[in-house]
PDB file of N, CA, C and O in Angstrom:
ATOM      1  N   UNK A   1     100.051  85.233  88.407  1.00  0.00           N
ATOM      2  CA  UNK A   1      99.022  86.226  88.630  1.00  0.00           C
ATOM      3  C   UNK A   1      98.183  85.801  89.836  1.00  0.00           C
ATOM      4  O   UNK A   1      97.735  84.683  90.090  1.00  0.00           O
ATOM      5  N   UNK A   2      98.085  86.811  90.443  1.00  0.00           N
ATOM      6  CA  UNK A   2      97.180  86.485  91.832  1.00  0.00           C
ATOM      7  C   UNK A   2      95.531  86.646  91.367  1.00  0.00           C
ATOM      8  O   UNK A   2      95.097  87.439  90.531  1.00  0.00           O
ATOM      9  N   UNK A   3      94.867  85.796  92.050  1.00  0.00           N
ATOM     10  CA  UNK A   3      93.606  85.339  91.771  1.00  0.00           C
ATOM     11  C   UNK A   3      92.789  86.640  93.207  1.00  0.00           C
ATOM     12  O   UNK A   3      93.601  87.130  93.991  1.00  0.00           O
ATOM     13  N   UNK A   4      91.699  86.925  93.323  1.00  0.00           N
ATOM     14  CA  UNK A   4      90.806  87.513  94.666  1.00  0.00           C
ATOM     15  C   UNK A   4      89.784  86.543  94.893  1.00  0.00           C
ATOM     16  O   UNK A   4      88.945  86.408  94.003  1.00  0.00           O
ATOM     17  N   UNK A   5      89.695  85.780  96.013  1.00  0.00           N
ATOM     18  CA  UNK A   5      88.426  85.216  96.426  1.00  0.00           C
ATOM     19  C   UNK A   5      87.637  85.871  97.162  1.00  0.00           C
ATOM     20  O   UNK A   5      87.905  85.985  98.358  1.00  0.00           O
ATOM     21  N   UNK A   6      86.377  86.506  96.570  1.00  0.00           N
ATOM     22  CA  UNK A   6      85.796  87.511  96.934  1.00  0.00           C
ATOM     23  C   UNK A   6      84.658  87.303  98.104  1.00  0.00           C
ATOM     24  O   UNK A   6      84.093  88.159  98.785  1.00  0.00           O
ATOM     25  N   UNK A   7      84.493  85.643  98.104  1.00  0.00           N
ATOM     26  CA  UNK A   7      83.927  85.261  99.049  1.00  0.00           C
ATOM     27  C   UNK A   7      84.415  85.196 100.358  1.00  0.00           C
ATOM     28  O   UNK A   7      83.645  85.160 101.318  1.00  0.00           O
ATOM     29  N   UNK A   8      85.838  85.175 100.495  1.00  0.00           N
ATOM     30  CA  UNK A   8      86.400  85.152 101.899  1.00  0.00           C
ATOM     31  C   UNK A   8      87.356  86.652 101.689  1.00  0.00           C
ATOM     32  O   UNK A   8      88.479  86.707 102.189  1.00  0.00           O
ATOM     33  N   UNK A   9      86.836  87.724 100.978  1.00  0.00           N
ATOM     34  CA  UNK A   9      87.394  88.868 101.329  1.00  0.00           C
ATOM     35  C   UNK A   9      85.833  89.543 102.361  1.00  0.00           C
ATOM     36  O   UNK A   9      86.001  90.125 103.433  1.00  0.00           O
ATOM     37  N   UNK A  10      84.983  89.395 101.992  1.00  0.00           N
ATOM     38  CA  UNK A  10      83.711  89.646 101.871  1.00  0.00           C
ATOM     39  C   UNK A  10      83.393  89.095 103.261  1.00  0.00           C
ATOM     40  O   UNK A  10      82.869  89.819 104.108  1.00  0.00           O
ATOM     41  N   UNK A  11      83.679  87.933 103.478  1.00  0.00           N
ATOM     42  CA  UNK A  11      83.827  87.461 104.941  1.00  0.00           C
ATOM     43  C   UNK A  11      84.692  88.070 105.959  1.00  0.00           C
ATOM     44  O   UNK A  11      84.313  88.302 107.107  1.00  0.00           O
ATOM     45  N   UNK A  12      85.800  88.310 105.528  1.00  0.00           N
ATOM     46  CA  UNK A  12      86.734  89.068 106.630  1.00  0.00           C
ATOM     47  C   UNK A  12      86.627  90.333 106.704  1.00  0.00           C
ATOM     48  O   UNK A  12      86.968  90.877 107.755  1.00  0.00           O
ATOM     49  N   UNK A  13      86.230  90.956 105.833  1.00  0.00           N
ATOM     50  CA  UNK A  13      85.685  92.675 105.902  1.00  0.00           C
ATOM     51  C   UNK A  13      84.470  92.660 107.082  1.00  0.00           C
ATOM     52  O   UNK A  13      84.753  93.261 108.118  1.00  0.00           O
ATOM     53  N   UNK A  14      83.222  92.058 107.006  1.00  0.00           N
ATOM     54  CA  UNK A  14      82.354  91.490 106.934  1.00  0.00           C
ATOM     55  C   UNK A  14      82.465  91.404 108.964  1.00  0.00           C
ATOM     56  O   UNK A  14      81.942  92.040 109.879  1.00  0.00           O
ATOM     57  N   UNK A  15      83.423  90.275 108.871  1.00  0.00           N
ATOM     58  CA  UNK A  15      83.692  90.351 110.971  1.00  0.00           C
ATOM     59  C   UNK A  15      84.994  91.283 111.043  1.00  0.00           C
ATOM     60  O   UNK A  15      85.713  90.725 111.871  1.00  0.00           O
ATOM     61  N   UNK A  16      85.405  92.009 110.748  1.00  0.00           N
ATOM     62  CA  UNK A  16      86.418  92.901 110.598  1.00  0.00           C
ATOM     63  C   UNK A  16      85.513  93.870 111.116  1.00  0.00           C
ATOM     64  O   UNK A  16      85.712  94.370 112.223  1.00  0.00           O
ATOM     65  N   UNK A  17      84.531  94.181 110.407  1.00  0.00           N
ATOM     66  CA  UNK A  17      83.401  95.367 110.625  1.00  0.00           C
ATOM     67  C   UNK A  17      82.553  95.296 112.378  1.00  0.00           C
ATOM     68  O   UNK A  17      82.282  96.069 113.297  1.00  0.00           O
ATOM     69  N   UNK A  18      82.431  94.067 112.083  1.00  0.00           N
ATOM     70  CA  UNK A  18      81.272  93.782 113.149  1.00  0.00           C
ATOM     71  C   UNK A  18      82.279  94.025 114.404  1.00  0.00           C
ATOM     72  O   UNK A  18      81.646  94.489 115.353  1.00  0.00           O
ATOM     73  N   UNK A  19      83.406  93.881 114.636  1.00  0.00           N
ATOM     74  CA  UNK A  19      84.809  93.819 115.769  1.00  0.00           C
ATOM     75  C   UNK A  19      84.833  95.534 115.622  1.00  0.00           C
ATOM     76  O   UNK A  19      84.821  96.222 116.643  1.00  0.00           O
ATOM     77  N   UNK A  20      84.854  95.930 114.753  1.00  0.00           N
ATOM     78  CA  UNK A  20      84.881  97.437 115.492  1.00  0.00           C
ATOM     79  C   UNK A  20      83.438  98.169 115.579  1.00  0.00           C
ATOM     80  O   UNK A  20      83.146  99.233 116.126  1.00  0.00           O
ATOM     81  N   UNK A  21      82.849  97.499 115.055  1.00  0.00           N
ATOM     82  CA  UNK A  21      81.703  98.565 115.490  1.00  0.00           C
ATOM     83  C   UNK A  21      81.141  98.390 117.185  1.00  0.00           C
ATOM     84  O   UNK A  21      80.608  99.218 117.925  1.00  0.00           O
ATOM     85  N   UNK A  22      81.548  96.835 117.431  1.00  0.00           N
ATOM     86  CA  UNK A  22      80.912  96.814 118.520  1.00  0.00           C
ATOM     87  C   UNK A  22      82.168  96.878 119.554  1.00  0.00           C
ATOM     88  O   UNK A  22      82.043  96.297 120.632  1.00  0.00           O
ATOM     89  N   UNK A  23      83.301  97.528 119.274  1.00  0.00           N
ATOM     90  CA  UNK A  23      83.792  97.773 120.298  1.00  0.00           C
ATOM     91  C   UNK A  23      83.588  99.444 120.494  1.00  0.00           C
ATOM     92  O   UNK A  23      84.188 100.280 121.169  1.00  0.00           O
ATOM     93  N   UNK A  24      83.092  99.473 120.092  1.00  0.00           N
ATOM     94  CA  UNK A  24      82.180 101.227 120.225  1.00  0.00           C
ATOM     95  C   UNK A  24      81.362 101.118 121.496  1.00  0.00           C
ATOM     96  O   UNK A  24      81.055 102.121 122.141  1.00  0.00           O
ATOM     97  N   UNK A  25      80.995  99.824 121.867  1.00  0.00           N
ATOM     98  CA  UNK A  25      79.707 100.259 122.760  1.00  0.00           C
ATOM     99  C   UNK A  25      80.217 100.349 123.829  1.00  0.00           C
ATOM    100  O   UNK A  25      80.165  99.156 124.127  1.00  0.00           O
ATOM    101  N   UNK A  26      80.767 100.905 124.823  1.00  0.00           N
ATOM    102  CA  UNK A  26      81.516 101.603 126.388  1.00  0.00           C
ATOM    103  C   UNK A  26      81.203 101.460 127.241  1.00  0.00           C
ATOM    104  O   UNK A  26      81.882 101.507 128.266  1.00  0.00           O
ATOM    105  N   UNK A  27      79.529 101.122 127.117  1.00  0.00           N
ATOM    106  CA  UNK A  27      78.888 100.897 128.446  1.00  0.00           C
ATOM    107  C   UNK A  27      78.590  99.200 128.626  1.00  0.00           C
ATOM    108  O   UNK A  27      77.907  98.840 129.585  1.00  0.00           O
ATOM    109  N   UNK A  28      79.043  98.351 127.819  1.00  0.00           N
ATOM    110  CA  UNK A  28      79.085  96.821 127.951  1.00  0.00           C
ATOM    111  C   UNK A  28      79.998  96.529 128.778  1.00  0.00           C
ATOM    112  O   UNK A  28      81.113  97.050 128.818  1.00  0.00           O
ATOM    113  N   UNK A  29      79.403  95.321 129.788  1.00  0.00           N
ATOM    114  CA  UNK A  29      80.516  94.665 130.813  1.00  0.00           C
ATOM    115  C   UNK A  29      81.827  93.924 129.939  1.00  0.00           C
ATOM    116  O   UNK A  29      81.750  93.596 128.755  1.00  0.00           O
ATOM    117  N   UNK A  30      82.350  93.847 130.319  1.00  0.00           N
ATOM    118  CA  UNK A  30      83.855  93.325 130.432  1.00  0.00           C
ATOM    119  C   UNK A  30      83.622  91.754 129.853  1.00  0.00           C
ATOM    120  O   UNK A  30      84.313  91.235 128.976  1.00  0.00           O
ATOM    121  N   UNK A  31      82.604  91.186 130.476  1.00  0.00           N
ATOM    122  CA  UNK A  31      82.114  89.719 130.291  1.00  0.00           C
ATOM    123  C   UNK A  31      81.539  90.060 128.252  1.00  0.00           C
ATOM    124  O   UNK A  31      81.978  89.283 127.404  1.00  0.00           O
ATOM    125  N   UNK A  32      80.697  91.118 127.867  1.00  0.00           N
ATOM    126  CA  UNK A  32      80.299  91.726 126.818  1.00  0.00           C
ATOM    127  C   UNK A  32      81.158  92.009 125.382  1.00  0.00           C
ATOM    128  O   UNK A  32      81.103  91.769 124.176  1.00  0.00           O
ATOM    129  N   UNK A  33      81.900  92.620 126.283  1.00  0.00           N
ATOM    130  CA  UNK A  33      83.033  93.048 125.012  1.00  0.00           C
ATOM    131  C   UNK A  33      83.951  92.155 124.928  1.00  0.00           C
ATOM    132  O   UNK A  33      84.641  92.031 123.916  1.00  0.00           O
ATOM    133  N   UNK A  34      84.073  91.458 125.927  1.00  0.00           N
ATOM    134  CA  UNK A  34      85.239  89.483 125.654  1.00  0.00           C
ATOM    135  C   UNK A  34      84.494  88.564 124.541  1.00  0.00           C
ATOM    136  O   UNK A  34      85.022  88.013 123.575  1.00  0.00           O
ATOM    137  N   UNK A  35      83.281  88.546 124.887  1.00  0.00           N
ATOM    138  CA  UNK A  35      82.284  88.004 124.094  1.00  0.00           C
ATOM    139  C   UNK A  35      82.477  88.780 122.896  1.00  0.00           C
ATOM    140  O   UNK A  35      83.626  88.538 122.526  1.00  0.00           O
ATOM    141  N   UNK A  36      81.980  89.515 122.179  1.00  0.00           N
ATOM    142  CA  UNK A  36      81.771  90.325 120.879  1.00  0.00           C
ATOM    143  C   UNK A  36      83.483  89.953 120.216  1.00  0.00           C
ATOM    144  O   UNK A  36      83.678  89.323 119.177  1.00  0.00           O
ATOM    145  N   UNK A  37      84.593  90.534 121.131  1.00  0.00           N
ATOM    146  CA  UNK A  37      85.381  90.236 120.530  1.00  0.00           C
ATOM    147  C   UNK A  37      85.385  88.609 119.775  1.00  0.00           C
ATOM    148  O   UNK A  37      84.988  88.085 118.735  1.00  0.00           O
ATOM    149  N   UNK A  38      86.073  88.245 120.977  1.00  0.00           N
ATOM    150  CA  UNK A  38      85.722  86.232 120.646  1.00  0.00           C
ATOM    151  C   UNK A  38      84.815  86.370 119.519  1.00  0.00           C
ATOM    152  O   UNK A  38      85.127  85.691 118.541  1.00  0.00           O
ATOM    153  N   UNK A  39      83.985  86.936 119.439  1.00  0.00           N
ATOM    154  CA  UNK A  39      83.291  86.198 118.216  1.00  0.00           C
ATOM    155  C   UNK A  39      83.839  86.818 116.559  1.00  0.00           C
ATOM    156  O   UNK A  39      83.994  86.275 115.466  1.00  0.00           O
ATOM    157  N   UNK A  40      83.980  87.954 116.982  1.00  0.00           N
ATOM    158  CA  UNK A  40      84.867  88.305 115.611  1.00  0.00           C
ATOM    159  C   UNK A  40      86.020  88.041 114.868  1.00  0.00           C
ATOM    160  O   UNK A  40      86.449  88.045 113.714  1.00  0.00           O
ATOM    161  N   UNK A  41      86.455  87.722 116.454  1.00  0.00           N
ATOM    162  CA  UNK A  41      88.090  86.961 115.618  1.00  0.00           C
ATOM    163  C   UNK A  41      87.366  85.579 115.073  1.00  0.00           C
ATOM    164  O   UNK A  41      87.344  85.227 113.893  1.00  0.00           O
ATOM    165  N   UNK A  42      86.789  84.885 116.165  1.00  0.00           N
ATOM    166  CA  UNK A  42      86.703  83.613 115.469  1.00  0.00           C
ATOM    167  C   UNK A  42      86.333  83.480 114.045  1.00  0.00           C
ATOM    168  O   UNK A  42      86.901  82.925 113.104  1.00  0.00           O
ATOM    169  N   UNK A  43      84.896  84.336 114.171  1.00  0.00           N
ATOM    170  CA  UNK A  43      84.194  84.299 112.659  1.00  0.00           C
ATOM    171  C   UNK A  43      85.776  84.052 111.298  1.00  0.00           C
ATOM    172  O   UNK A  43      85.940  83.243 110.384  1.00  0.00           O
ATOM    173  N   UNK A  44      86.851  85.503 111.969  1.00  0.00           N
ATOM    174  CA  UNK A  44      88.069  85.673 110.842  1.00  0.00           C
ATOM    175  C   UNK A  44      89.038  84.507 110.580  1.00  0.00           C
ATOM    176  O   UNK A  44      89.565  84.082 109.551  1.00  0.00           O
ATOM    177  N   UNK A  45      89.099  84.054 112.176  1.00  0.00           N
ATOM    178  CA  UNK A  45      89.176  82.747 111.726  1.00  0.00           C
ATOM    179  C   UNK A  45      88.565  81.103 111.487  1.00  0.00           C
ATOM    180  O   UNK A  45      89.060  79.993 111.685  1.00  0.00           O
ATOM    181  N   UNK A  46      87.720  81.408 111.153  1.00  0.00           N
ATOM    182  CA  UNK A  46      86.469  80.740 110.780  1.00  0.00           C
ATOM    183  C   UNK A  46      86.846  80.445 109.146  1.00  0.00           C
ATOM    184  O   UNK A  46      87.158  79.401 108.575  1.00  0.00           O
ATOM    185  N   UNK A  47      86.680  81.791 108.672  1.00  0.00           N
ATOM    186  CA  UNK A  47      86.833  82.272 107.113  1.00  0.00           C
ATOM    187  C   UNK A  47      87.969  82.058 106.951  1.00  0.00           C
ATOM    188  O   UNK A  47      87.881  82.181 105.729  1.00  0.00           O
ATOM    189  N   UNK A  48      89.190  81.798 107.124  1.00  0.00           N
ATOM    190  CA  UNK A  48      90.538  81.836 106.579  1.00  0.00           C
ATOM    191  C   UNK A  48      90.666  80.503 107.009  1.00  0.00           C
ATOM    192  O   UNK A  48      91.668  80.038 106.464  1.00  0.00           O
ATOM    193  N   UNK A  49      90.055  79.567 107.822  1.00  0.00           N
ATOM    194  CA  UNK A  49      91.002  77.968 107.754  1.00  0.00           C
ATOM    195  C   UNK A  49      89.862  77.520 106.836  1.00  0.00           C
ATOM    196  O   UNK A  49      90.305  76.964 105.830  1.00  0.00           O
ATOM    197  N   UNK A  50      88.158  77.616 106.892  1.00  0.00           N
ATOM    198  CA  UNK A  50      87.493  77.052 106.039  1.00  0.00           C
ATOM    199  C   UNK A  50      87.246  78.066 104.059  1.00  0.00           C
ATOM    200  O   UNK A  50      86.296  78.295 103.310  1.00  0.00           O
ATOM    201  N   UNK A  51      88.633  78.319 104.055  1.00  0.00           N
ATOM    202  CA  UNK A  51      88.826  78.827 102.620  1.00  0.00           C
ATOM    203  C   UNK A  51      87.140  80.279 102.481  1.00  0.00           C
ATOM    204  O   UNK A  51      86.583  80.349 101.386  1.00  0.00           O
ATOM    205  N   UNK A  52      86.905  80.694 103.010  1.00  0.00           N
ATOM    206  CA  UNK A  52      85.139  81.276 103.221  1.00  0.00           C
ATOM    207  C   UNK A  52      84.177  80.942 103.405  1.00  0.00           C
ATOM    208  O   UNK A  52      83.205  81.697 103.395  1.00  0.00           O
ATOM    209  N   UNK A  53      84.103  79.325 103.704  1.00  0.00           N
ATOM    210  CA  UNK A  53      82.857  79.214 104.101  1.00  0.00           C
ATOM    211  C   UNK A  53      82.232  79.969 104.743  1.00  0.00           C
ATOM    212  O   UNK A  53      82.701  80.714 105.603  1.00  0.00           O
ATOM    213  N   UNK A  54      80.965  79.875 104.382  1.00  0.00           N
ATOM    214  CA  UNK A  54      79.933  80.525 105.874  1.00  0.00           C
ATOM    215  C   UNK A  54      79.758  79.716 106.955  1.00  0.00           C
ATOM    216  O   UNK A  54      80.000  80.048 108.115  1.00  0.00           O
ATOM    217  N   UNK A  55      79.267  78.469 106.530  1.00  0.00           N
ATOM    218  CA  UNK A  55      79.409  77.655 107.513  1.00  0.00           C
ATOM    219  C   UNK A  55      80.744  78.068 108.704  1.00  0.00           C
ATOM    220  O   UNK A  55      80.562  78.644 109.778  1.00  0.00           O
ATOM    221  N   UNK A  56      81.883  77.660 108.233  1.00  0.00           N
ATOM    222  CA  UNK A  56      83.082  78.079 108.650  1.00  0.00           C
ATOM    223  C   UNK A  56      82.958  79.190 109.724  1.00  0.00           C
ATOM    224  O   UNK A  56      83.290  79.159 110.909  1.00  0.00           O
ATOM    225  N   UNK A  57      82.294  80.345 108.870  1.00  0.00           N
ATOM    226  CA  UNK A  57      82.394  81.516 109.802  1.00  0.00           C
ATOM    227  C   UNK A  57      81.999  81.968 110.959  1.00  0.00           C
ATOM    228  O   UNK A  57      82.509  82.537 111.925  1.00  0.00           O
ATOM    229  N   UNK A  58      80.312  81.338 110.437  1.00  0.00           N
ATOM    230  CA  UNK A  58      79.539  81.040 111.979  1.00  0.00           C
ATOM    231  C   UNK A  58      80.068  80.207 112.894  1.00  0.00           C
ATOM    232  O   UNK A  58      80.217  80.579 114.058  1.00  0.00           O
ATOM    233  N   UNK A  59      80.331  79.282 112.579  1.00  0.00           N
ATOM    234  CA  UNK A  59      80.839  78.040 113.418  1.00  0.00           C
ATOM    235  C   UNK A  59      81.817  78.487 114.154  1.00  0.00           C
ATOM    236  O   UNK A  59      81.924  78.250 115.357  1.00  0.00           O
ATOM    237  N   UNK A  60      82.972  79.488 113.166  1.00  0.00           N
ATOM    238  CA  UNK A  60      84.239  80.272 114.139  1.00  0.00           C
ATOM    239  C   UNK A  60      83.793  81.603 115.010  1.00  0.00           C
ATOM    240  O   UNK A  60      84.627  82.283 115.608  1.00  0.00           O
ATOM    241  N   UNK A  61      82.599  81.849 115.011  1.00  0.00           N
ATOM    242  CA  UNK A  61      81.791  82.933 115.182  1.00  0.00           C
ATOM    243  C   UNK A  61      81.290  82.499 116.599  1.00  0.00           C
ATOM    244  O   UNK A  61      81.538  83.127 117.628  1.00  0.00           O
ATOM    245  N   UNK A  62      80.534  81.320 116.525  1.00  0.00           N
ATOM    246  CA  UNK A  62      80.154  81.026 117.871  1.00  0.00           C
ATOM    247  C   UNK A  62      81.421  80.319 118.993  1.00  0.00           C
ATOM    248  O   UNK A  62      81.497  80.445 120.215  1.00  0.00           O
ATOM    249  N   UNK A  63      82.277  79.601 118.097  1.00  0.00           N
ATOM    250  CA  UNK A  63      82.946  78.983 119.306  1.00  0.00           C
ATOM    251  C   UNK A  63      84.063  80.088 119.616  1.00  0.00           C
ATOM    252  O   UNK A  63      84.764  79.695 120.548  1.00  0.00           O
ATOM    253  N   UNK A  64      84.466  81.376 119.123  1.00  0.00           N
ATOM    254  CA  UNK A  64      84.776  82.809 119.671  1.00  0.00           C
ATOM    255  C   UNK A  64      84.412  83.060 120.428  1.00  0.00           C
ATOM    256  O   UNK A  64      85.003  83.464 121.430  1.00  0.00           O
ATOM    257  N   UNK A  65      83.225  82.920 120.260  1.00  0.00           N
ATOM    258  CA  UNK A  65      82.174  83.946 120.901  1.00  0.00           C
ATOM    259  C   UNK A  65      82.432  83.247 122.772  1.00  0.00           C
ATOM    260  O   UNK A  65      83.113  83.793 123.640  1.00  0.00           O
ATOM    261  N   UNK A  66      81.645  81.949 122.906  1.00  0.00           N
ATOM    262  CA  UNK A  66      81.795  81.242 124.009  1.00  0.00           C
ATOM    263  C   UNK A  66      82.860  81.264 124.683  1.00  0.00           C
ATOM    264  O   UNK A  66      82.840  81.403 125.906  1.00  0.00           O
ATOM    265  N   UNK A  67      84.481  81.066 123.661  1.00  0.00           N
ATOM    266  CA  UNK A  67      85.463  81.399 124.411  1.00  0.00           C
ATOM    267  C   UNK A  67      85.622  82.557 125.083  1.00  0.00           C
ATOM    268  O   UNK A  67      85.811  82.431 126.293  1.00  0.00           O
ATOM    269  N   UNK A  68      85.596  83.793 124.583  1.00  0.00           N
ATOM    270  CA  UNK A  68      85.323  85.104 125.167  1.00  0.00           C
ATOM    271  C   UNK A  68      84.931  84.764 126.344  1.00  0.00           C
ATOM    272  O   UNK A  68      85.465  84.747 127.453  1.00  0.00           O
ATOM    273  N   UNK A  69      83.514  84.388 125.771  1.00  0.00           N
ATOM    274  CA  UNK A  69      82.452  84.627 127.626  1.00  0.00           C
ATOM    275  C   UNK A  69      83.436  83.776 128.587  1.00  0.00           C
ATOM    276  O   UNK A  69      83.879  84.338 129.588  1.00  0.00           O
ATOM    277  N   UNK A  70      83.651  82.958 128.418  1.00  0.00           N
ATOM    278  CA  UNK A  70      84.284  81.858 129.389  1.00  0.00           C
ATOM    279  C   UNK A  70      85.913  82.932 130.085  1.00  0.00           C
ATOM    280  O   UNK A  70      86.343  82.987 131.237  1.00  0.00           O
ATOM    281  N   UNK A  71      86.341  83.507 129.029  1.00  0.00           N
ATOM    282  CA  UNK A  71      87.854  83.612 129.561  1.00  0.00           C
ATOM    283  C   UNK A  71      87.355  85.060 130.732  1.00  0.00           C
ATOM    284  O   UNK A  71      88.218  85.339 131.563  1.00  0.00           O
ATOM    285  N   UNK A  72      86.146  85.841 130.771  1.00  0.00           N
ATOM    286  CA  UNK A  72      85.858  86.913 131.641  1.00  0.00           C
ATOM    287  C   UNK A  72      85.581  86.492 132.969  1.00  0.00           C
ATOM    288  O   UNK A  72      85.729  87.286 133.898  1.00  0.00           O
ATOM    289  N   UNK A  73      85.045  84.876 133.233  1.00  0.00           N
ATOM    290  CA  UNK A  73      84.834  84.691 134.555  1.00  0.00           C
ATOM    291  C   UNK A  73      85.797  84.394 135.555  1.00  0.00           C
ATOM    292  O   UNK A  73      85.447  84.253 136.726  1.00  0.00           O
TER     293      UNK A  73
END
């Protein structure tokens, strides 16, 4: 029987959400939306190697995030 860990469903919905809402915004530079992305994947994978941490998520959240910015220049 399969178990739900609702803490790292809750997490990946969670930057799942935040990755499309903010790729809505059209008028962000290129440098903007590399960034936002980067950070959403990371957060997802943030949450899936640290089992849900939060810690985890942020942590995959920011070093996303930085990669993004970095890969636009």
């Amino acid at each position: 029987m399969m178990t739900i860990n609702f803490k790292r469903v809750s997490a990946v919905v969670l930057a799942t959400t935040l990755v499309i809402s903010l790729s809505g915004c059209s008028n962000w530079s290129k440098r903007d939306r590399n960034t936002a992305i980067g950070a959403g994947a990371g957060a997802i994978g943030g949450s899936v190697l640290t089992n849900g941490s939060g810690l985890g998520t942020v942590g995959g959240a920011a070093v996303g995030g930085i990669i993004g910015h970095q890969i636009s220049r």
